[in-house]
PDB file of C-alpha atoms in Angstrom:
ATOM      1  CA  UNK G1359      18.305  18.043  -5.299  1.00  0.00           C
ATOM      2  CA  UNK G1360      19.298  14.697  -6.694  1.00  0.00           C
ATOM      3  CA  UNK G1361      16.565  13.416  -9.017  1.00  0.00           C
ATOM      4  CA  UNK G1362      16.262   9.728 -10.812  1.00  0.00           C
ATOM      5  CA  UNK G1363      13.557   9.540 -13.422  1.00  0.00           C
ATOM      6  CA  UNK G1364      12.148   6.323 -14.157  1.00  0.00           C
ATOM      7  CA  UNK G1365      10.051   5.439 -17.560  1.00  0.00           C
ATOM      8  CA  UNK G1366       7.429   4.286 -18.435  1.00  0.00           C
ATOM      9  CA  UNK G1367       5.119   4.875 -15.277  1.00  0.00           C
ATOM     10  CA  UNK G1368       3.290   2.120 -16.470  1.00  0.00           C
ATOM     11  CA  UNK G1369       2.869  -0.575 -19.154  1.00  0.00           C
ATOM     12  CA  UNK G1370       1.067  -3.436 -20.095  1.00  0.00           C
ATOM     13  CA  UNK G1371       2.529  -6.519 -21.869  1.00  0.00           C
ATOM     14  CA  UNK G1372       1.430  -9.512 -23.115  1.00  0.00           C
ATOM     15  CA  UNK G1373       2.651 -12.984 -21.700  1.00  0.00           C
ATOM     16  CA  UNK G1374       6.013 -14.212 -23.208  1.00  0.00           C
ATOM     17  CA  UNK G1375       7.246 -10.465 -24.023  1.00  0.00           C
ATOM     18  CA  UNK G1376       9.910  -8.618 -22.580  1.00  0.00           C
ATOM     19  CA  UNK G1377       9.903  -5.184 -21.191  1.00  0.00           C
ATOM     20  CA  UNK G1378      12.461  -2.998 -20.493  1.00  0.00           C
ATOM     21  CA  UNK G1379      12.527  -0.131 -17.506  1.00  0.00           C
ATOM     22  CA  UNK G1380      15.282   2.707 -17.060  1.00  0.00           C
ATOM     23  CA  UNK G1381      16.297   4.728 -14.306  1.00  0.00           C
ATOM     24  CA  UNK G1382      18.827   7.982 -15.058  1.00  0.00           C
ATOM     25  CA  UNK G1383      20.394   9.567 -11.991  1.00  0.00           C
ATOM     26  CA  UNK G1384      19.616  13.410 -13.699  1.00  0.00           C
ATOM     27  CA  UNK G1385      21.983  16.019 -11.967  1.00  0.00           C
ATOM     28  CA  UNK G1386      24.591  13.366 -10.551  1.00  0.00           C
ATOM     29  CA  UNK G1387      26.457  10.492 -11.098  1.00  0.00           C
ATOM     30  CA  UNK G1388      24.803   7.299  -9.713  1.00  0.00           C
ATOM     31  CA  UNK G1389      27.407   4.472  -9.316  1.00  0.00           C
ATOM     32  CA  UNK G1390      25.412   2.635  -7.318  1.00  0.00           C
ATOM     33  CA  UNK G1391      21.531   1.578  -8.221  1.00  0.00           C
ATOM     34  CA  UNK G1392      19.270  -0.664  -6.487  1.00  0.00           C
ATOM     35  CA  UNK G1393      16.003  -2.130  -7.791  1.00  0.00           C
ATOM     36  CA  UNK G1394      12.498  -3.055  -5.711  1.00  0.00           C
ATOM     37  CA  UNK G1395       9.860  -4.751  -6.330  1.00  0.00           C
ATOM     38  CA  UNK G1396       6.456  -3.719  -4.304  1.00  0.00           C
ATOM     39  CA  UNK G1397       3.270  -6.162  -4.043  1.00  0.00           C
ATOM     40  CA  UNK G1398       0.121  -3.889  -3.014  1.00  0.00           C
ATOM     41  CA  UNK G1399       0.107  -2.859   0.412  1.00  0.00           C
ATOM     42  CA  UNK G1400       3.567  -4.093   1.350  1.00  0.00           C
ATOM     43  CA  UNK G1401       6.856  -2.479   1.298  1.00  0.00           C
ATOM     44  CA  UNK G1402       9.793  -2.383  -0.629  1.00  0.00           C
ATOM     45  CA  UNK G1403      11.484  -5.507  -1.414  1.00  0.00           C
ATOM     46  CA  UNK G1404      15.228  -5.514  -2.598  1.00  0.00           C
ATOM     47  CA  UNK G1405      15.630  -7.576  -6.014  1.00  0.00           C
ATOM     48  CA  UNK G1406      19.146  -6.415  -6.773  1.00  0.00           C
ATOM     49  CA  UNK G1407      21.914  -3.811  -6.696  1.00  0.00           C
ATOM     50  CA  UNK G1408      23.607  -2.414  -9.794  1.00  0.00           C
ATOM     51  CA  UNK G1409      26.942  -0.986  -9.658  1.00  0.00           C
ATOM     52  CA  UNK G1410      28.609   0.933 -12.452  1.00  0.00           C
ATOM     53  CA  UNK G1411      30.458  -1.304 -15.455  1.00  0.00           C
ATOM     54  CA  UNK G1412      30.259  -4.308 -13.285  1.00  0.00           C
ATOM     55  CA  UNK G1413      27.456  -7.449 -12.653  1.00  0.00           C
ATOM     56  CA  UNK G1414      24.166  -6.504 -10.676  1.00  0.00           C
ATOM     57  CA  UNK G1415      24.203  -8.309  -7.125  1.00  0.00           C
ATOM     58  CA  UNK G1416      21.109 -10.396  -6.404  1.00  0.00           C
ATOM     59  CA  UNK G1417      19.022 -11.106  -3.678  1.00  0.00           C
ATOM     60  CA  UNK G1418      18.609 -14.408  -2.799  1.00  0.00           C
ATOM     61  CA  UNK G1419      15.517 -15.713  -4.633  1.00  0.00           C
ATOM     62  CA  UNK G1420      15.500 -13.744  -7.221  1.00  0.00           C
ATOM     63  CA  UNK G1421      16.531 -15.454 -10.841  1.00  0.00           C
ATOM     64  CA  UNK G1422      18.860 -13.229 -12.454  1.00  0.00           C
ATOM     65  CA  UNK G1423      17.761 -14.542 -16.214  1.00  0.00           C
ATOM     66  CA  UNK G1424      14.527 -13.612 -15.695  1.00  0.00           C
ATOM     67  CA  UNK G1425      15.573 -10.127 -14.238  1.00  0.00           C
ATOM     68  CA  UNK G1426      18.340  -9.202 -16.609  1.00  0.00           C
ATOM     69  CA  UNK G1427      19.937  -5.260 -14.886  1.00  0.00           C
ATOM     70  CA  UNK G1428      22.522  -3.292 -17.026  1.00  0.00           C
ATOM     71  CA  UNK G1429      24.197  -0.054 -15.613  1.00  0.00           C
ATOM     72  CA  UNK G1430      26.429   0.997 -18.119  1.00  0.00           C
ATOM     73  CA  UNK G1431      26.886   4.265 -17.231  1.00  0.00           C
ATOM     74  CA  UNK G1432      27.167   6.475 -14.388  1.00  0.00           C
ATOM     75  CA  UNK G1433      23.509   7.994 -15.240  1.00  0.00           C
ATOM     76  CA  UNK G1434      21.915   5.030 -16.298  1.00  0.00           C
ATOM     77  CA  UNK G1435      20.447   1.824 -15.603  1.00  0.00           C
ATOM     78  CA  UNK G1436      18.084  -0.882 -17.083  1.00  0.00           C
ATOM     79  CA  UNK G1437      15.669  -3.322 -15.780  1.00  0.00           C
ATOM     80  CA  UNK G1438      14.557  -5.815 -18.476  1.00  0.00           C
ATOM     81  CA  UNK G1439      12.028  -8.394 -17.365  1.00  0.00           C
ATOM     82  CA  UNK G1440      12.561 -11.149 -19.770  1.00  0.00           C
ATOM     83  CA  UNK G1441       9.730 -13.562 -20.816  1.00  0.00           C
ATOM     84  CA  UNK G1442       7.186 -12.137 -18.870  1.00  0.00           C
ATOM     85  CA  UNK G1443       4.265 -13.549 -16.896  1.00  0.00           C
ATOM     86  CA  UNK G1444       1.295 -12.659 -14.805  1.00  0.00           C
ATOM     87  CA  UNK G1445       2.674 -13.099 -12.037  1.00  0.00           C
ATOM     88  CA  UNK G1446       5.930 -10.829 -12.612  1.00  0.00           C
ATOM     89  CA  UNK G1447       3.008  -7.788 -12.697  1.00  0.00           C
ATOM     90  CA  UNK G1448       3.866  -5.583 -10.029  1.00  0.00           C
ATOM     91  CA  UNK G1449       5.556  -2.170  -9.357  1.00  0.00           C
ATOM     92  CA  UNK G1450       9.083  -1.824 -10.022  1.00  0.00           C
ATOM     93  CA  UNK G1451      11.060   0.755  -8.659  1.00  0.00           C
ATOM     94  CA  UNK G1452      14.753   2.214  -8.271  1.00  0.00           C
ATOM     95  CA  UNK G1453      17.124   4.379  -6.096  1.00  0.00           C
ATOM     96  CA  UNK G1454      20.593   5.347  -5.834  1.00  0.00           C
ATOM     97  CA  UNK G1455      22.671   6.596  -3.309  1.00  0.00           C
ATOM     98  CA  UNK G1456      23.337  10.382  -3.397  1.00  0.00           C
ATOM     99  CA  UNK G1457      26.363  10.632  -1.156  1.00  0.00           C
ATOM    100  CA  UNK G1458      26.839   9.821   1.969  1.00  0.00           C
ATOM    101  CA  UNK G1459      23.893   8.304   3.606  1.00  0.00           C
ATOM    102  CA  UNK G1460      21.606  10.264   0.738  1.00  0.00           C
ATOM    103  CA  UNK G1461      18.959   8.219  -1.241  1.00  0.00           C
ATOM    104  CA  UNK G1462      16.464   9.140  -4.047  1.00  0.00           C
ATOM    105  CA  UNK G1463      13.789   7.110  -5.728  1.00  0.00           C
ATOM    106  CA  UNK G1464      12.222   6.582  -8.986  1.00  0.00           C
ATOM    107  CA  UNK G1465       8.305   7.378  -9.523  1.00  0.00           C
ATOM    108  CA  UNK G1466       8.146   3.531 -10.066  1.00  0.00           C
ATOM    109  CA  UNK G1467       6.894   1.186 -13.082  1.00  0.00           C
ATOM    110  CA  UNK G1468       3.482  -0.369 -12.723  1.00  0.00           C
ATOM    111  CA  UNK G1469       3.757  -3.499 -14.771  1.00  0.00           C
ATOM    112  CA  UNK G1470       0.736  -5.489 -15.915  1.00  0.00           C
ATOM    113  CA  UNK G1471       1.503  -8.873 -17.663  1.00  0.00           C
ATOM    114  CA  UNK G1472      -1.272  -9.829 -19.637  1.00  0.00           C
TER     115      UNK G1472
ATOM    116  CA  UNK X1356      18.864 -10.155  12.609  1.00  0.00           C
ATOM    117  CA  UNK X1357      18.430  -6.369  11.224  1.00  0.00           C
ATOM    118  CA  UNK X1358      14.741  -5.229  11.880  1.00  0.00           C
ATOM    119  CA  UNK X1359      12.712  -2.224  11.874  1.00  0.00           C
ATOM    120  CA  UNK X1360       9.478  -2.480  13.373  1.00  0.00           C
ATOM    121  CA  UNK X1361       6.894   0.158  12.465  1.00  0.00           C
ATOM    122  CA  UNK X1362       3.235   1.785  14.268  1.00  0.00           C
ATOM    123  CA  UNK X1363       0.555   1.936  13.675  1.00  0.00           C
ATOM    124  CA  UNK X1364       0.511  -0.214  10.218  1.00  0.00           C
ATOM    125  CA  UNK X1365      -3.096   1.893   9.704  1.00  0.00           C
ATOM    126  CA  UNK X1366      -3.925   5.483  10.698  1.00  0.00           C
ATOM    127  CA  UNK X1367      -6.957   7.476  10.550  1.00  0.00           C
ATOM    128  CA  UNK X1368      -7.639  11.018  11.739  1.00  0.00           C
ATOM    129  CA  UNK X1369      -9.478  14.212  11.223  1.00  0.00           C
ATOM    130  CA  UNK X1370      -8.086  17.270   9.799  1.00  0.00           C
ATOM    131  CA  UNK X1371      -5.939  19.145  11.864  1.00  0.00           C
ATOM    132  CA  UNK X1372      -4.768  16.488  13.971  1.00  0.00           C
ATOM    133  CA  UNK X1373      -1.337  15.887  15.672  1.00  0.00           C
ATOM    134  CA  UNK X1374      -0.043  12.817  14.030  1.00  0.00           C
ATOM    135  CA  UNK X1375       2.572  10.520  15.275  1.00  0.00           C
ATOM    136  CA  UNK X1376       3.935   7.663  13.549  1.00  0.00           C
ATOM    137  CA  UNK X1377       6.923   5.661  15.205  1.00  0.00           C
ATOM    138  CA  UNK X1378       9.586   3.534  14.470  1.00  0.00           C
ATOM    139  CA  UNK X1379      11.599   1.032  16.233  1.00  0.00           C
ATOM    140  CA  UNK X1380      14.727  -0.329  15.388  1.00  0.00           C
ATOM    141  CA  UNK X1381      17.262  -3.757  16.498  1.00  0.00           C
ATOM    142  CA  UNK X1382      20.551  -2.591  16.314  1.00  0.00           C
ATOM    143  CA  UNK X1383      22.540   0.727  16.025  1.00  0.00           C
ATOM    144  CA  UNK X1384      22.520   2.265  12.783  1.00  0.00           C
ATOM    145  CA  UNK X1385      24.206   4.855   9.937  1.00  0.00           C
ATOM    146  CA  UNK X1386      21.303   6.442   9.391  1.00  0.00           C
ATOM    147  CA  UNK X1387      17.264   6.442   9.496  1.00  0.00           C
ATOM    148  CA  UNK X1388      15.551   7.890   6.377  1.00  0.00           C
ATOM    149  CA  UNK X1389      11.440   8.667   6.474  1.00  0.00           C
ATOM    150  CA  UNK X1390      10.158   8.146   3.156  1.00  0.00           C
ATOM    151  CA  UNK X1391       6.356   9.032   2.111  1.00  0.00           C
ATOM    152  CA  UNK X1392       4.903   6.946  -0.638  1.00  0.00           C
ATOM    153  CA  UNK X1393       1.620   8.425  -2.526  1.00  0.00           C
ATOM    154  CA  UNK X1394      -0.820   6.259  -3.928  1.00  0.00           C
ATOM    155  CA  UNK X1395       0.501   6.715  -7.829  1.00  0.00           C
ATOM    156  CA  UNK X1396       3.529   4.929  -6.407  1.00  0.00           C
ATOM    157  CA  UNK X1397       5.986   7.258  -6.222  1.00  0.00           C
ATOM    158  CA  UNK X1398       8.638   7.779  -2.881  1.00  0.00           C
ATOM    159  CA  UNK X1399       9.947  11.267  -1.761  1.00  0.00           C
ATOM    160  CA  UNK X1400      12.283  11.055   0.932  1.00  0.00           C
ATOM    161  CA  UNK X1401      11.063  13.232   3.737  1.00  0.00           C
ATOM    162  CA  UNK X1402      14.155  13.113   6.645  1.00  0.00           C
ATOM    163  CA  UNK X1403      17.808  11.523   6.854  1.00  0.00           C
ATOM    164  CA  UNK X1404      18.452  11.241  10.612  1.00  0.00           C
ATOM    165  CA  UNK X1405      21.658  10.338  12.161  1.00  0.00           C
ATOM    166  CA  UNK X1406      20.736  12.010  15.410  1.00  0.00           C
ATOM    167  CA  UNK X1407      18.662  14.636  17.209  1.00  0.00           C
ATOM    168  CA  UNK X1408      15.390  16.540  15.724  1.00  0.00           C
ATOM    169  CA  UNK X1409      14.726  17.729  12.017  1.00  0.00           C
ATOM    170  CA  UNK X1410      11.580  19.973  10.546  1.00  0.00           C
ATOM    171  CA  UNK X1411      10.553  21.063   7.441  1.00  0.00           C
ATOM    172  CA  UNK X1412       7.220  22.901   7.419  1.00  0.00           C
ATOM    173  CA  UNK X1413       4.508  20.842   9.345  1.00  0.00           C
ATOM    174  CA  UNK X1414       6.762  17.849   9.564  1.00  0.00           C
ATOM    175  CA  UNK X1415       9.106  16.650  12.457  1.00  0.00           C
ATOM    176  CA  UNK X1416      11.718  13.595  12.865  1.00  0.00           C
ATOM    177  CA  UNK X1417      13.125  13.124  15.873  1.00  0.00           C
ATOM    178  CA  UNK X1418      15.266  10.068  16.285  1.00  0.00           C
ATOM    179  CA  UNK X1419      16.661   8.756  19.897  1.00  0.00           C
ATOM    180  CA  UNK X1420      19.858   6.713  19.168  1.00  0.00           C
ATOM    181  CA  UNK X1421      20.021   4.983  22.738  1.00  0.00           C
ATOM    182  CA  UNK X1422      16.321   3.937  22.771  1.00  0.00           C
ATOM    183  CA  UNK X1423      16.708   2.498  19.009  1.00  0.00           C
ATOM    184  CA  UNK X1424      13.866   5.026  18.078  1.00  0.00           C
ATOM    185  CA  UNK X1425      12.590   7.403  15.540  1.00  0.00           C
ATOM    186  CA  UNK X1426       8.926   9.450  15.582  1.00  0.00           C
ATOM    187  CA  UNK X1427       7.609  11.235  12.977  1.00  0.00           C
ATOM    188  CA  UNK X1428       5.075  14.122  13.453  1.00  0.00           C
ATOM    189  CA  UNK X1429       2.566  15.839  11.378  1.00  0.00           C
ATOM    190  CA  UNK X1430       0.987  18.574  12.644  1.00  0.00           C
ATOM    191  CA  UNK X1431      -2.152  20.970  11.219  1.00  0.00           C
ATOM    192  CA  UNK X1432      -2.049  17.217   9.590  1.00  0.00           C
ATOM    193  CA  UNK X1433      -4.776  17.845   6.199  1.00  0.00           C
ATOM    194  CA  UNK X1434      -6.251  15.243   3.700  1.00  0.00           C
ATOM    195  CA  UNK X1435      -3.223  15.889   1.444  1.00  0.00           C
ATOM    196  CA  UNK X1436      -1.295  14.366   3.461  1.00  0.00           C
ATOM    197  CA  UNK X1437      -2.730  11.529   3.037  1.00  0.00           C
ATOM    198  CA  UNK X1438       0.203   8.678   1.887  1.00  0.00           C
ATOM    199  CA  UNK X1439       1.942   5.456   3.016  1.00  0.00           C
ATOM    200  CA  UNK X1440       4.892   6.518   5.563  1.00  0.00           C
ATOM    201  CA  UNK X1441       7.628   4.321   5.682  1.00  0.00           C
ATOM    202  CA  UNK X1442      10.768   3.979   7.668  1.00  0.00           C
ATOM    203  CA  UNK X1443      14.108   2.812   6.191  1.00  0.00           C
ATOM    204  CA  UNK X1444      17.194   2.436   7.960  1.00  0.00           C
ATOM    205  CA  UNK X1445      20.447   2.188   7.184  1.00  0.00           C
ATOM    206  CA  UNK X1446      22.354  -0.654   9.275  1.00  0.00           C
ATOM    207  CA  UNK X1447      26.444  -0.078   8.656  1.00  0.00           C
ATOM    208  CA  UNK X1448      26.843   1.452   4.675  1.00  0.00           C
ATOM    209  CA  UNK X1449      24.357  -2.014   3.659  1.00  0.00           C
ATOM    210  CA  UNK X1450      21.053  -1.967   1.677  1.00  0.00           C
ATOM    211  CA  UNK X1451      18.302   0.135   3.166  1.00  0.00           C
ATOM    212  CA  UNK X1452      15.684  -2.173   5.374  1.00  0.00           C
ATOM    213  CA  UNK X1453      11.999  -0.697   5.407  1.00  0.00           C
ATOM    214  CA  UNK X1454       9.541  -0.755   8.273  1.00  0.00           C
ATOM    215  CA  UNK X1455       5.974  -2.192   6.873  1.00  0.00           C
ATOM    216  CA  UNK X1456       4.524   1.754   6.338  1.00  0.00           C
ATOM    217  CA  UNK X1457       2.200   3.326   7.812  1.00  0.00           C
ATOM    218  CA  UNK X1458      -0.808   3.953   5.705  1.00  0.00           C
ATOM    219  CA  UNK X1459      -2.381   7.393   6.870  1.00  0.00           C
ATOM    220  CA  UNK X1460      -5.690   8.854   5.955  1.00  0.00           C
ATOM    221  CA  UNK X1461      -6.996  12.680   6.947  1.00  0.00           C
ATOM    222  CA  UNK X1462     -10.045  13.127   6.900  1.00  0.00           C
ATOM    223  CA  UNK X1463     -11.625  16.515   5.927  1.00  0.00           C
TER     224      UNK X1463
END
């Protein structure tokens, strides 16, 4: 089936550094990518969705400076977290569609901003 | 408004127990996706419903279009099954909206 592996699983930064997190669709062509962030014990929230050679689409409240997403290819996209603090620690993580109604996930980031 | 309202938000039961988890929904959808979520973090999409009944070994979806509805069952359920289930729908082709989860935990 449709896989999207996401790197690192985890990683700690220090304050002011930026880190950077990919998601490749591996046995199909993702055009479409969206990115979540999860606080512990809730669900999913949508930060943005990434289309293919053109600008991410972000939720409201979310500062697209400080969340920078590139999807450059069809098997590829980035989420850079730019200037990092504390409180950005939490788990990132992506799907894509997979045709039709079809969705796979990522294994997730676990960020820790030190 | 687009909701999807999920029970129980915590489960506990003993091994081998019939588990039910269900899903409510506000308006008529594309599609109703069951996701499980274990605690490393990671999400494996379980069913895609658009209608009717799906199984794949011990699980079951069952989704009920007019009622706005979706259950999912566990059955033999065993401590490996242990996980956060969540619901996701699909409302029109727009972004997936999740239920809360349902954290479950067998006990052996």
């Amino acid at each position: 089936g449709a896989v999207v592996s996401q790197h690192p699983s985890w990683v700690i930064c220090k304050s002011g550094t930026s880190v950077k997190i990919e998601c490749r669709s591996l046995d199909f062509q993702a055009t479409t990518m969206f990115w979540y962030r999860q606080f512990p014990k809730q669900s999913l929230m949508l930060m943005a969705t990434s289309n293919e050679g053109s600008k991410a689409t972000y939720e409201q409240g979310v500062e697209k400076d400080k969340f920078l997403i590139n999807h450059a290819s069809l098997t590829l996209s980035t989420l850079t977290v730019t200037s990092a603090h504390p409180e950005d620690s939490s788990f990132y993580i992506c799907s894509a569609r997979t045709g039709g109604f079809g969705y796979t996930f990522g294994s997730g980031t676990r960020l820790t901003v030190v | 408004k687009n909701e999807v309202e999920q029970s129980p938000q915590n489960l506990t039961a003993q091994e081998g127990e019939f588990i039910t988890i269900n899903c409510s929904y506000s308006v008529g959808i594309s599609a109703l996706h069951w996701l499980q979520q274990h605690p490393g973090g990671g999400i494996v999409s379980l069913f895609m419903l658009s209608s009717g009944k799906k199984k794949h070994g011990r699980l079951i979806a069952t989704i009920n279009i007019q009622e706005k509805h979706s259950s999912l069952h566990i059955t033999a359920s065993h401590p490996r099954d242990s996980a956060v289930y969540i619901c996701a729908v699909l409302f029109g082709n727009e972004k997936l909206t999740f239920g809360t989860g349902t954290r479950l935990t067998i006990i052996p």
